[in-house]
């Protein structure tokens, strides 16, 4: 490939007619009917991100209400039923409807741009996944508005979640909708894997792939191997609840612990599914704001991969108090401590990258530095709870609540907000205000620590999770009040970013193609990118293509793709040599109809099993319509 | 900045009948996901069995004959699917159409036999955990055979209409791969459900 590159040295001339034709070919239909047919990856990615943040806002409000209830002893602000629904929904929505979809949304938007292509491998599947997610989210959150929300905790343990103790529709909605939206996570994962492996710009070998793309790849593989376990466990629970199977009922030979094993076999990797893309975001931001190549690229890639692998061997550490055999528990303790090694490698590589660099302390970089402080504390308490005696002491107390909020908010949300500030100019063409960004960061950072640090102490003093109130004699009132005050400061911090984002759409400073002087391909095209992403598919010769081009003053591109048909270059898996051209589909309504057909089945089975059969055949017919070859067939050749 | 022509892809192929096609990888992804589901079902079966005092609760393993016949039929249908693909690789549209049709017929026979066999079970899924997991695994595989029969019927219709050619056959390739998966997925279920209790008891 590079041989050809040296032979041909023609300058590329862009004719305006051809560019116009290309823009029309990749055009996404606008307006209300158009919304149901769009398939372009940037449209779908943007929807995932916006919808994800709406769920973040809603679940955040639930969190504030929970904190308000706990602000003082013996309050009756929410009452036990509503409190149970609120903490269940807070956890469920944050994990399943915010964290995973928003991370996938960033990957869907950014990865194709970073690898220099025009769309994802299966654009229609992408759209399908989004509709599934949207419908599932609306149904689940809708259940709260009619007072029928699930209330058995975000991990929905049996027997509490069984029919005997939770006879209402709430847990039915939880089990069906969780199974349902995992479909969306899985489609996005396969989509990302194939896009990353097959659609990279010529010359972008695996060894030159941006670290965020690596992170997205590892995240996707983890989703593929972890999600099926939660699909199986929630399917078994649906069957127990709807058609009287006996999987989790002890009297007839069922095993409640089977739920915990299957759930945590998914649930532990899930935490890392959220963390790993955030690690990729951090590396990306550090490279850009230090303005030089990152220290230990290979070490960073290997540690992300090994975090992904080791995280599958940790699930039992959520079950230390269930009375499992000693040897098994020791294994899982060892594995839990092991994960500190690759995490440490990451941190040290980043420190080495920051060491002696001229760091620009722009807002994205601040959020990354905030991550360092918070995540290290969360990691330390993680090592503490990996030891069985300590875990037995603090199990189901606020110490755990403090620990996982440090890991999840520190490890995922802070980098995510940093990444939002970082890629915002690419998404919208305008920069967010730096001043408001810094206010937002400091409010969130201080608010976060004031909210969650006291929880360590509350946990050590014995305050249990998931209890709607406590008596004044326990002496937990002051710390709880402090924590509640902190939570409003934290919320204000995120609120400033929300206002900043909306304000910047109208008043933000125009960004230009590459406002941060970043080295990766998404900054090689306009902001926001045109419908076809890149006028020409770029070619890559190192990990830092934009910096190369600045030095040499010239760059090579791919030519010969059609202007009247959606075409992208297929490259080989390891070294990204062009091996063909793939034609991608145009906007279509069928993914939407398939998603509606699937949701009719999933929602229907809560009321009667016959809806499963109906949904099955409806999905089949819509899939046939989706894949049926369109005449004239000749067009393919 | 000077923009140079690095590589011209105008002459490259647009149709890929093999693993160059993204769809080939997409279906591989689907198969990987479903394999993880199969594994989770097998583990659930073993977990329940390991914690039971008597497994199955009646002490009797289910009859072996018809599941074994199904295994043979499914493997045969994979062979006819394979031969159908060989046909279209040589551009023989007729061999493709006939091969896929034979596979669909064989798998339909499996569905009939499975229905009869399940109806003859003297335990329901409501009775005990053993019944639940056996019926769930059976139902899971039954639905998959139904899906592949329906999907391949569409492929057969298109094949009889002459849509597929040597170049334009990625639909056949991915359908065949999925077919292999559904047939092979029966092997662990067959061993677990029908041989497992025998070996355990024996």
GROMACS .gro file of C-alpha atoms in nm, chain A residues 1 4-6 8-13 121-122 186-187 190 194 197-199 202 224-225 228-229 231-232 235-236 239-240 243-247 249 252-255 257-258 261-262 324 536 539 546 549-550 553-562 565 567 569-570 573 578-583 612 616-617 620 624 627-629 631 633-634 636-637, chain B residues 1-16 18-30 32-41 43-45 47-52 55 57 125-137 143-144 146-155 157-158 161-165 167-168:
model
  168
    1UNK     CA    1   0.000   0.000   0.000
    4UNK     CA    2   0.149   0.272  -0.435
    5UNK     CA    3   0.151   0.582  -0.222
    6UNK     CA    4   0.502   0.674  -0.330
    8UNK     CA    5   0.119   0.823  -0.727
    9UNK     CA    6   0.184   1.182  -0.638
   10UNK     CA    7  -0.108   1.347  -0.816
   11UNK     CA    8  -0.262   1.637  -0.635
   12UNK     CA    9  -0.628   1.582  -0.556
   13UNK     CA   10  -0.869   1.837  -0.701
  121UNK     CA   11  -2.036  -0.109   0.946
  122UNK     CA   12  -2.411  -0.163   0.997
  186UNK     CA   13  -2.508  -0.576   2.217
  187UNK     CA   14  -2.592  -0.439   1.872
  190UNK     CA   15  -2.089  -0.577   1.751
  194UNK     CA   16  -1.665  -0.467   1.315
  197UNK     CA   17  -1.157  -0.402   1.285
  198UNK     CA   18  -1.262  -0.349   0.923
  199UNK     CA   19  -1.320   0.019   0.844
  202UNK     CA   20  -0.556   0.275   0.527
  224UNK     CA   21  -2.039  -0.927   2.404
  225UNK     CA   22  -1.920  -1.169   2.671
  228UNK     CA   23  -2.556  -1.260   2.778
  229UNK     CA   24  -2.532  -1.360   3.146
  231UNK     CA   25  -3.001  -1.172   2.964
  232UNK     CA   26  -3.012  -1.533   3.080
  235UNK     CA   27  -3.500  -1.444   3.133
  236UNK     CA   28  -3.507  -1.707   3.408
  239UNK     CA   29  -4.014  -1.715   3.344
  240UNK     CA   30  -4.035  -1.764   3.720
  243UNK     CA   31  -4.516  -1.879   3.372
  244UNK     CA   32  -4.434  -2.027   3.715
  245UNK     CA   33  -4.101  -2.192   3.649
  246UNK     CA   34  -3.907  -2.277   3.966
  247UNK     CA   35  -3.552  -2.155   3.905
  249UNK     CA   36  -3.766  -2.119   4.452
  252UNK     CA   37  -3.884  -2.711   4.439
  253UNK     CA   38  -3.509  -2.735   4.390
  254UNK     CA   39  -3.440  -2.380   4.272
  255UNK     CA   40  -3.129  -2.184   4.372
  257UNK     CA   41  -2.774  -1.787   4.452
  258UNK     CA   42  -2.783  -1.878   4.082
  261UNK     CA   43  -2.378  -1.567   4.020
  262UNK     CA   44  -2.527  -1.486   3.680
  324UNK     CA   45  -1.923  -1.977   4.956
  536UNK     CA   46  -1.160   1.201   0.118
  539UNK     CA   47  -0.435   0.779   0.501
  546UNK     CA   48  -0.251   1.556   1.230
  549UNK     CA   49   0.065   1.663   0.844
  550UNK     CA   50   0.143   1.992   1.017
  553UNK     CA   51   0.260   2.021   0.496
  554UNK     CA   52   0.108   1.742   0.290
  555UNK     CA   53  -0.109   1.438   0.333
  556UNK     CA   54  -0.232   1.145   0.126
  557UNK     CA   55  -0.591   1.040   0.078
  558UNK     CA   56  -0.795   0.763  -0.079
  559UNK     CA   57  -0.963   0.840  -0.409
  560UNK     CA   58  -1.202   0.645  -0.628
  561UNK     CA   59  -1.502   0.611  -0.396
  562UNK     CA   60  -1.835   0.670  -0.561
  565UNK     CA   61  -2.359   0.580  -0.351
  567UNK     CA   62  -1.918   0.372  -0.004
  569UNK     CA   63  -1.303   0.148   0.232
  570UNK     CA   64  -1.260  -0.198   0.385
  573UNK     CA   65  -0.775  -0.639   1.045
  578UNK     CA   66  -0.724  -0.165   0.170
  579UNK     CA   67  -0.889  -0.485   0.051
  580UNK     CA   68  -1.216  -0.365  -0.097
  581UNK     CA   69  -1.502  -0.120  -0.091
  582UNK     CA   70  -1.824  -0.167   0.102
  583UNK     CA   71  -2.156  -0.019  -0.002
  612UNK     CA   72  -4.400  -1.350   2.268
  616UNK     CA   73  -4.149  -1.312   1.724
  617UNK     CA   74  -4.341  -1.320   1.395
  620UNK     CA   75  -3.944  -1.178   1.150
  624UNK     CA   76  -3.744  -0.975   0.593
  627UNK     CA   77  -3.304  -0.729   0.433
  628UNK     CA   78  -3.507  -0.794   0.117
  629UNK     CA   79  -3.287  -0.702  -0.180
  631UNK     CA   80  -3.426  -0.379  -0.728
  633UNK     CA   81  -2.996  -0.561  -0.822
  634UNK     CA   82  -2.745  -0.449  -1.079
  636UNK     CA   83  -2.465  -0.342  -0.630
  637UNK     CA   84  -2.191  -0.418  -0.878
  638UNK     CA   85  -0.179   2.176   0.293
  639UNK     CA   86  -0.117   1.970  -0.017
  640UNK     CA   87  -0.356   1.681  -0.057
  641UNK     CA   88  -0.209   1.395  -0.258
  642UNK     CA   89  -0.368   1.090  -0.412
  643UNK     CA   90  -0.242   0.802  -0.200
  644UNK     CA   91  -0.441   0.512  -0.334
  645UNK     CA   92  -0.720   0.474  -0.587
  646UNK     CA   93  -0.988   0.224  -0.492
  647UNK     CA   94  -1.215   0.278  -0.794
  648UNK     CA   95  -1.128  -0.063  -0.938
  649UNK     CA   96  -1.170  -0.254  -0.613
  650UNK     CA   97  -1.451  -0.501  -0.562
  651UNK     CA   98  -1.782  -0.385  -0.421
  652UNK     CA   99  -1.932  -0.729  -0.351
  653UNK     CA  100  -1.769  -0.964  -0.107
  655UNK     CA  101  -1.662  -1.414   0.203
  656UNK     CA  102  -1.505  -1.292   0.522
  657UNK     CA  103  -1.406  -0.961   0.369
  658UNK     CA  104  -1.771  -0.858   0.408
  659UNK     CA  105  -1.860  -0.676   0.733
  660UNK     CA  106  -2.179  -0.882   0.753
  661UNK     CA  107  -1.972  -1.201   0.785
  662UNK     CA  108  -1.816  -1.050   1.097
  663UNK     CA  109  -2.150  -0.923   1.218
  664UNK     CA  110  -2.298  -1.271   1.213
  665UNK     CA  111  -1.985  -1.403   1.381
  666UNK     CA  112  -2.058  -1.148   1.654
  667UNK     CA  113  -2.417  -1.272   1.682
  669UNK     CA  114  -2.043  -1.532   1.978
  670UNK     CA  115  -2.316  -1.362   2.180
  671UNK     CA  116  -2.548  -1.657   2.141
  672UNK     CA  117  -2.271  -1.898   2.234
  673UNK     CA  118  -2.230  -1.706   2.557
  674UNK     CA  119  -2.605  -1.750   2.612
  675UNK     CA  120  -2.574  -2.125   2.544
  676UNK     CA  121  -2.288  -2.142   2.792
  677UNK     CA  122  -2.487  -1.953   3.057
  678UNK     CA  123  -2.777  -2.197   3.014
  680UNK     CA  124  -2.383  -2.349   3.358
  681UNK     CA  125  -2.727  -2.285   3.507
  682UNK     CA  126  -2.824  -2.648   3.439
  684UNK     CA  127  -2.543  -2.539   3.898
  685UNK     CA  128  -2.897  -2.656   3.967
  686UNK     CA  129  -2.794  -3.021   3.918
  687UNK     CA  130  -2.495  -2.985   4.150
  688UNK     CA  131  -2.714  -2.853   4.431
  689UNK     CA  132  -2.991  -3.113   4.389
  692UNK     CA  133  -3.125  -3.525   3.955
  694UNK     CA  134  -3.612  -3.558   4.071
  762UNK     CA  135  -4.189  -2.656   3.390
  763UNK     CA  136  -4.393  -2.560   3.696
  764UNK     CA  137  -4.313  -2.873   3.892
  765UNK     CA  138  -3.948  -2.843   3.987
  766UNK     CA  139  -3.628  -2.666   3.894
  767UNK     CA  140  -3.527  -2.963   3.678
  768UNK     CA  141  -3.844  -2.927   3.471
  769UNK     CA  142  -3.789  -2.553   3.444
  770UNK     CA  143  -3.436  -2.575   3.308
  771UNK     CA  144  -3.511  -2.865   3.071
  772UNK     CA  145  -3.814  -2.688   2.924
  773UNK     CA  146  -3.629  -2.356   2.903
  774UNK     CA  147  -3.329  -2.501   2.722
  780UNK     CA  148  -3.706  -2.109   1.888
  781UNK     CA  149  -3.366  -2.101   1.724
  783UNK     CA  150  -3.772  -2.208   1.405
  784UNK     CA  151  -3.582  -1.886   1.333
  785UNK     CA  152  -3.332  -2.058   1.109
  786UNK     CA  153  -3.607  -2.242   0.923
  787UNK     CA  154  -3.793  -1.916   0.862
  788UNK     CA  155  -3.479  -1.726   0.765
  789UNK     CA  156  -3.356  -1.999   0.533
  790UNK     CA  157  -3.699  -2.027   0.374
  791UNK     CA  158  -3.654  -1.667   0.264
  792UNK     CA  159  -3.307  -1.757   0.134
  794UNK     CA  160  -3.726  -1.836  -0.213
  795UNK     CA  161  -3.461  -1.589  -0.330
  798UNK     CA  162  -3.585  -1.682  -0.808
  799UNK     CA  163  -3.219  -1.679  -0.910
  800UNK     CA  164  -3.115  -1.381  -0.704
  801UNK     CA  165  -2.787  -1.524  -0.576
  802UNK     CA  166  -2.476  -1.544  -0.791
  804UNK     CA  167  -2.039  -1.284  -0.624
  805UNK     CA  168  -2.370  -1.185  -0.471
   0.00000   0.00000   0.00000
